[in-house]
Amino acid sequence: EKGPYPHYMLKEIDEQPSVIRNVVSKYQDRNGEIAIDSNIREAMKGSDRIYIIGCGTSFHAGLVGKQLLEKMADVPVEVHVASEFLYNRPILSGKPLFIMISQSGETADSRGVLVEIKKLGYRALTITNVAGSTLSREADYTLLTHAGPEIAVASTKAYTAQLAVLTILAYDCAKAKGMDIGFDPVGELSLAANAMEIMINRKEKMEEIVWSYLSATRNCFFIGRSVDYFVCLEGALKLKEISYIQAEGFAGGELKHGTIALIEEGTPVVALLTQASIAGNIRSNVQEVMARGASVCMISMEGLEESSDRLVIPKVHEYLAPLVSVIPLQLIAYYAALFRGCDVDKPRNLAKSVTVE
Ligand code: M6R
């Protein structure tokens, strides 16, 4: 039930810190150590390449998951949009393992891939929010996201729970390989949950941002580099699906290869910066779009901020930055939809779970 909330989406945004804490507790063993099912650990160890499959927000979680698995556990990962995989099937490695990411566990496009790869004799792990869902039943293994029912069509808490589970999977995989990565998943995820809470408690600030940048616009661009780019894709999807503002996420470095032609006086650009390694580059992209008249809303992480930045998010481990940086983007989408009088929980033309291919 929505309780005192006007919309499920707002309730689900607010639930995220406790969802992350819950995910951590579900994957802790008796000694408080992070541990996943030993069969899954073996399957991960026995594969030479991971293929992550998803749609929409779950695909975006997969993009972040690729970075987590590659950086933490040194496992090669490919991420594919489910609906494209069957036509453009990549040349598979010798021992592939498939990871299906799906909140509902019922998405037909993702199921199409699962059915196909099972026919080929490959193994699959489903990361889903729904125990007993089709994708869970038909895969060899399941990791649950434990986010509780997600009712709003726009996915929020399922996405951050997927990121937490992918973090746990990557950490477990690194540990199983005997790697010493100096990352404490329980401590870092709990710090990230606290930081998410801080952002959630700054709703007025996000309302102000929406008033100043999005009240009259027809479009909005999100720019970022590295993992920030993946979060930009998610922020843009959120904004377009519920507020109907045309929104696109771009890699900062790609702007000059075409997109910058769209920037004119007053075009809103949300820029994200959470990774020290790309700070200089994204700052110069911001200068480039500002020089063409863009109205830039810079969101940066503590330690990387400049005084002109519009919003500063608390510092967390760089692997976990997406958990926190996505919160302002979710809230921006929410308030933009609200101010425009859109049906926040049930946007036009969309269904919560897409059961047709
Ligand atoms: O249930 P799934 O995670 O498989 O759903 C995938 C997409 O349909 C879903 O994430 C969709 O993009 C959301 N409406 C985004 O907010």
XYZ file of C-alpha atoms and ligand atoms in Angstrom:
373
model
C 0.000 0.000 0.000
C 1.040 3.575 -0.694
C 0.292 4.731 2.870
C 0.839 8.476 3.193
C 2.608 8.678 -0.181
C 0.931 10.356 -3.160
C 2.616 7.900 -5.543
C 4.200 4.468 -5.421
C 7.228 5.850 -7.205
C 8.015 8.273 -4.385
C 7.492 5.536 -1.803
C 9.798 3.212 -3.701
C 12.465 5.915 -4.053
C 12.315 6.452 -0.299
C 12.605 2.735 0.426
C 15.965 2.415 -1.299
C 18.325 2.834 1.672
C 16.480 0.148 3.615
C 16.364 -2.082 0.534
C 20.162 -1.883 0.257
C 20.562 -2.702 3.953
C 18.172 -5.606 3.500
C 20.079 -6.958 0.492
C 23.294 -6.898 2.521
C 21.710 -8.784 5.404
C 20.217 -11.400 3.045
C 23.659 -12.178 1.631
C 25.519 -12.313 4.940
C 26.449 -15.646 6.448
C 26.451 -16.491 10.153
C 29.738 -14.664 10.631
C 28.478 -11.533 8.956
C 30.588 -12.252 5.846
C 29.188 -11.746 2.372
C 28.600 -15.122 0.746
C 26.557 -16.378 -2.163
C 25.318 -19.857 -2.977
C 28.323 -22.099 -3.592
C 26.819 -23.448 -6.835
C 26.697 -19.924 -8.214
C 30.249 -19.292 -7.066
C 31.383 -22.430 -8.889
C 29.479 -21.478 -12.039
C 31.121 -18.043 -12.000
C 34.545 -19.572 -11.451
C 34.032 -22.125 -14.186
C 33.095 -19.604 -16.865
C 35.503 -17.669 -19.042
C 33.093 -14.857 -19.947
C 29.855 -13.480 -18.555
C 27.016 -12.359 -20.833
C 24.594 -10.029 -19.100
C 21.158 -9.715 -20.706
C 18.462 -7.204 -19.798
C 16.018 -4.570 -21.039
C 15.491 -0.935 -20.071
C 16.561 -0.205 -16.522
C 17.757 -3.778 -15.996
C 20.041 -3.372 -19.021
C 21.414 -0.196 -17.448
C 22.098 -2.096 -14.220
C 23.944 -4.637 -16.366
C 26.231 -1.929 -17.749
C 27.222 -0.946 -14.221
C 27.505 -4.643 -13.321
C 30.007 -5.182 -16.124
C 32.294 -2.555 -14.602
C 31.910 -4.039 -11.128
C 32.715 -7.569 -12.299
C 35.603 -6.496 -14.494
C 37.174 -4.097 -12.008
C 36.668 -6.132 -8.851
C 36.972 -9.675 -10.098
C 38.805 -9.362 -13.409
C 36.113 -11.345 -15.269
C 35.385 -10.381 -18.894
C 31.765 -9.322 -19.328
C 29.553 -8.392 -22.280
C 26.196 -6.681 -21.806
C 23.436 -7.075 -24.369
C 19.951 -5.687 -24.844
C 17.764 -8.775 -24.838
C 15.719 -7.888 -27.916
C 18.855 -7.469 -30.042
C 20.763 -10.486 -28.810
C 18.963 -13.028 -30.941
C 19.612 -11.236 -34.238
C 23.094 -10.105 -33.395
C 24.259 -13.051 -31.389
C 27.904 -12.474 -30.457
C 30.467 -15.176 -31.061
C 30.324 -16.849 -27.686
C 33.351 -17.810 -25.621
C 34.157 -21.442 -24.784
C 32.534 -21.419 -21.348
C 29.945 -18.660 -21.227
C 27.697 -17.978 -18.264
C 24.575 -15.894 -18.830
C 23.202 -13.467 -16.264
C 19.615 -12.449 -16.905
C 18.661 -9.264 -15.049
C 14.931 -8.664 -14.694
C 12.919 -7.026 -11.943
C 9.740 -8.893 -12.866
C 11.349 -12.066 -14.129
C 8.641 -12.075 -16.808
C 10.075 -9.916 -19.595
C 9.451 -11.707 -22.886
C 12.532 -10.339 -24.654
C 14.815 -11.606 -21.894
C 12.998 -14.925 -21.772
C 13.511 -15.292 -25.524
C 17.272 -15.183 -24.956
C 17.091 -17.580 -22.025
C 15.127 -20.148 -24.016
C 17.612 -19.888 -26.877
C 20.759 -20.245 -24.789
C 19.297 -23.118 -22.800
C 18.703 -24.901 -26.134
C 22.389 -24.410 -26.845
C 23.198 -26.034 -23.495
C 24.542 -22.983 -21.658
C 23.940 -22.131 -18.047
C 22.160 -19.053 -16.748
C 21.769 -17.135 -13.523
C 18.737 -14.884 -13.083
C 18.899 -11.788 -10.897
C 15.282 -10.929 -10.167
C 12.977 -9.363 -7.652
C 10.322 -12.044 -7.999
C 10.936 -15.496 -6.548
C 9.284 -18.170 -8.676
C 9.064 -15.912 -11.749
C 9.465 -17.459 -15.196
C 13.067 -16.317 -15.631
C 13.942 -17.623 -12.197
C 12.325 -21.018 -12.806
C 13.881 -21.487 -16.213
C 17.430 -20.483 -15.241
C 19.879 -22.751 -13.411
C 20.444 -20.306 -10.565
C 18.724 -17.306 -9.017
C 19.859 -14.367 -6.930
C 16.972 -12.395 -5.482
C 17.082 -8.616 -5.197
C 14.822 -8.563 -2.093
C 13.470 -5.096 -2.904
C 9.834 -5.917 -2.090
C 7.072 -5.450 -4.683
C 7.770 -2.620 -7.114
C 4.468 -1.158 -8.290
C 5.379 2.062 -10.140
C 6.105 1.448 -13.816
C 9.333 3.450 -13.489
C 11.841 1.167 -11.844
C 13.783 2.683 -8.936
C 14.393 0.423 -5.962
C 14.709 -2.659 -8.162
C 17.573 -0.951 -10.030
C 19.546 -0.047 -6.904
C 18.891 -3.514 -5.450
C 20.221 -5.029 -8.709
C 23.372 -2.915 -8.323
C 23.802 -4.098 -4.723
C 23.425 -7.751 -5.754
C 25.885 -7.272 -8.625
C 28.354 -5.724 -6.163
C 27.976 -8.732 -3.879
C 28.375 -11.125 -6.804
C 31.510 -9.338 -8.032
C 32.999 -9.267 -4.551
C 32.257 -12.958 -3.962
C 33.776 -13.804 -7.315
C 36.978 -11.868 -6.530
C 37.203 -13.576 -3.160
C 36.683 -17.017 -4.681
C 39.575 -16.283 -7.032
C 41.757 -15.421 -4.040
C 42.081 -11.776 -5.065
C 42.718 -9.226 -2.357
C 40.713 -6.227 -3.505
C 40.653 -4.208 -0.287
C 36.909 -3.617 -0.548
C 34.604 -4.234 2.407
C 31.181 -4.794 0.841
C 29.211 -4.689 4.090
C 30.813 -1.457 5.277
C 30.813 0.257 1.880
C 27.223 -0.703 1.023
C 26.061 0.548 4.383
C 27.856 3.869 3.829
C 26.222 4.053 0.412
C 22.789 3.417 1.986
C 23.412 6.317 4.381
C 24.438 8.566 1.497
C 21.282 7.557 -0.428
C 19.250 8.581 2.592
C 20.918 12.000 2.672
C 19.972 12.548 -0.989
C 16.423 11.356 -0.402
C 16.082 13.908 2.375
C 16.978 16.709 -0.016
C 13.800 16.606 -2.069
C 13.203 20.385 -1.985
C 16.547 20.886 -3.656
C 15.534 18.486 -6.426
C 12.197 20.294 -6.831
C 14.114 23.564 -7.198
C 16.340 21.993 -9.853
C 13.301 20.864 -11.795
C 11.779 24.363 -11.585
C 14.932 26.026 -12.810
C 15.912 23.633 -15.576
C 12.901 21.649 -16.708
C 9.722 23.659 -16.210
C 9.394 24.808 -19.797
C 11.748 22.590 -21.767
C 10.956 20.044 -24.451
C 14.254 18.225 -24.128
C 17.079 17.507 -21.729
C 20.508 15.926 -22.083
C 22.439 13.952 -19.517
C 26.179 13.722 -19.911
C 28.742 11.642 -18.053
C 31.804 9.501 -18.631
C 32.651 5.972 -17.565
C 30.120 4.644 -15.063
C 28.497 8.101 -14.834
C 27.505 7.671 -18.465
C 25.571 4.503 -17.597
C 23.754 6.346 -14.818
C 23.001 9.128 -17.321
C 21.305 6.571 -19.578
C 19.163 5.541 -16.626
C 18.382 9.145 -15.624
C 17.314 9.937 -19.173
C 15.117 6.841 -19.402
C 13.427 7.762 -16.116
C 12.772 11.321 -17.244
C 11.408 10.392 -20.657
C 9.171 7.573 -19.529
C 7.276 9.512 -16.865
C 7.516 13.211 -17.841
C 7.537 12.748 -21.653
C 10.393 15.248 -21.927
C 12.668 14.050 -24.691
C 15.787 13.052 -22.782
C 18.988 11.338 -23.846
C 22.091 10.206 -22.010
C 25.409 10.723 -23.777
C 29.011 9.856 -23.175
C 30.796 13.179 -22.631
C 33.446 12.312 -25.181
C 30.845 11.664 -27.890
C 29.324 15.162 -27.748
C 31.741 16.626 -30.259
C 30.985 13.787 -32.664
C 27.456 15.029 -33.302
C 25.231 15.606 -30.312
C 26.634 19.021 -29.515
C 24.829 20.286 -32.628
C 21.599 20.019 -30.630
C 22.734 22.379 -27.903
C 21.244 25.845 -28.150
C 20.486 28.751 -25.839
C 18.860 27.397 -22.692
C 19.073 23.651 -23.502
C 19.153 21.865 -20.142
C 22.145 19.571 -19.644
C 22.530 17.509 -16.493
C 26.187 16.570 -16.016
C 27.327 13.878 -13.615
C 30.752 13.553 -12.028
C 31.557 10.878 -9.457
C 34.860 9.457 -10.727
C 38.117 11.283 -10.059
C 39.753 9.812 -13.170
C 37.409 11.632 -15.575
C 36.871 14.886 -13.674
C 38.953 17.077 -15.998
C 37.393 15.647 -19.136
C 33.779 16.026 -18.097
C 34.470 19.544 -16.821
C 35.739 20.484 -20.278
C 32.611 18.975 -21.853
C 30.567 21.172 -19.543
C 32.537 24.216 -20.741
C 31.894 23.198 -24.346
C 28.120 22.976 -23.933
C 27.965 26.139 -21.810
C 29.815 28.009 -24.526
C 26.923 27.040 -26.828
C 24.309 28.342 -24.407
C 23.405 25.190 -22.456
C 21.990 25.605 -19.008
C 24.078 23.103 -17.031
C 23.038 21.371 -13.822
C 26.286 19.924 -12.524
C 25.973 17.084 -10.021
C 29.297 16.100 -8.502
C 30.587 13.927 -5.706
C 32.111 15.408 -2.582
C 35.838 15.829 -3.060
C 35.404 16.526 -6.790
C 33.054 19.506 -6.508
C 33.542 23.099 -7.574
C 31.698 26.017 -6.017
C 29.449 26.513 -9.048
C 28.109 22.919 -8.964
C 24.367 22.696 -8.437
C 24.310 19.581 -6.282
C 26.990 17.727 -4.347
C 26.413 14.117 -3.375
C 28.136 12.547 -0.357
C 31.343 10.664 -0.987
C 31.082 6.882 -1.245
C 33.394 4.215 -2.683
C 33.777 4.856 -6.403
C 32.359 1.400 -7.226
C 29.143 2.346 -5.449
C 28.698 5.874 -6.778
C 25.794 4.860 -9.095
C 23.710 3.842 -6.069
C 23.824 7.424 -4.851
C 24.046 9.451 -8.062
C 20.914 7.848 -9.485
C 18.777 9.151 -6.590
C 18.753 12.827 -7.687
C 18.026 11.695 -11.248
C 15.053 9.601 -10.082
C 13.744 12.536 -8.063
C 14.256 14.960 -10.942
C 12.163 12.660 -13.149
C 9.531 12.346 -10.439
C 9.102 16.098 -9.884
C 9.249 16.861 -13.604
C 6.375 14.415 -14.159
C 4.474 15.781 -11.185
C 4.811 19.427 -12.277
C 3.613 18.511 -15.745
C 0.567 16.761 -14.379
C 1.593 13.364 -15.736
C 0.383 10.079 -14.307
C 3.599 9.301 -12.419
C 2.933 5.669 -11.556
C 1.252 4.690 -14.818
C 2.852 6.534 -17.713
C 1.097 6.365 -21.077
C 1.858 3.495 -23.458
C 3.845 1.507 -20.886
C 3.258 -1.633 -18.853
C 5.054 -2.683 -15.698
C 6.112 -5.939 -17.164
C 6.475 -6.318 -20.891
C 5.342 -9.809 -21.764
C 5.351 -9.457 -25.547
C 8.447 -9.518 -27.737
O 11.054 -6.531 -15.299
P 12.276 -6.151 -16.095
O 13.385 -5.662 -15.233
O 12.750 -7.239 -17.005
O 11.807 -4.949 -16.988
C 12.673 -4.397 -17.946
C 12.145 -3.074 -18.462
O 10.908 -3.238 -19.080
C 12.020 -2.031 -17.337
O 13.226 -1.859 -16.639
C 11.587 -0.680 -17.905
O 12.614 -0.147 -18.703
C 11.204 0.261 -16.783
N 9.878 0.773 -16.984
C 12.149 1.400 -16.612
O 11.785 2.245 -15.575
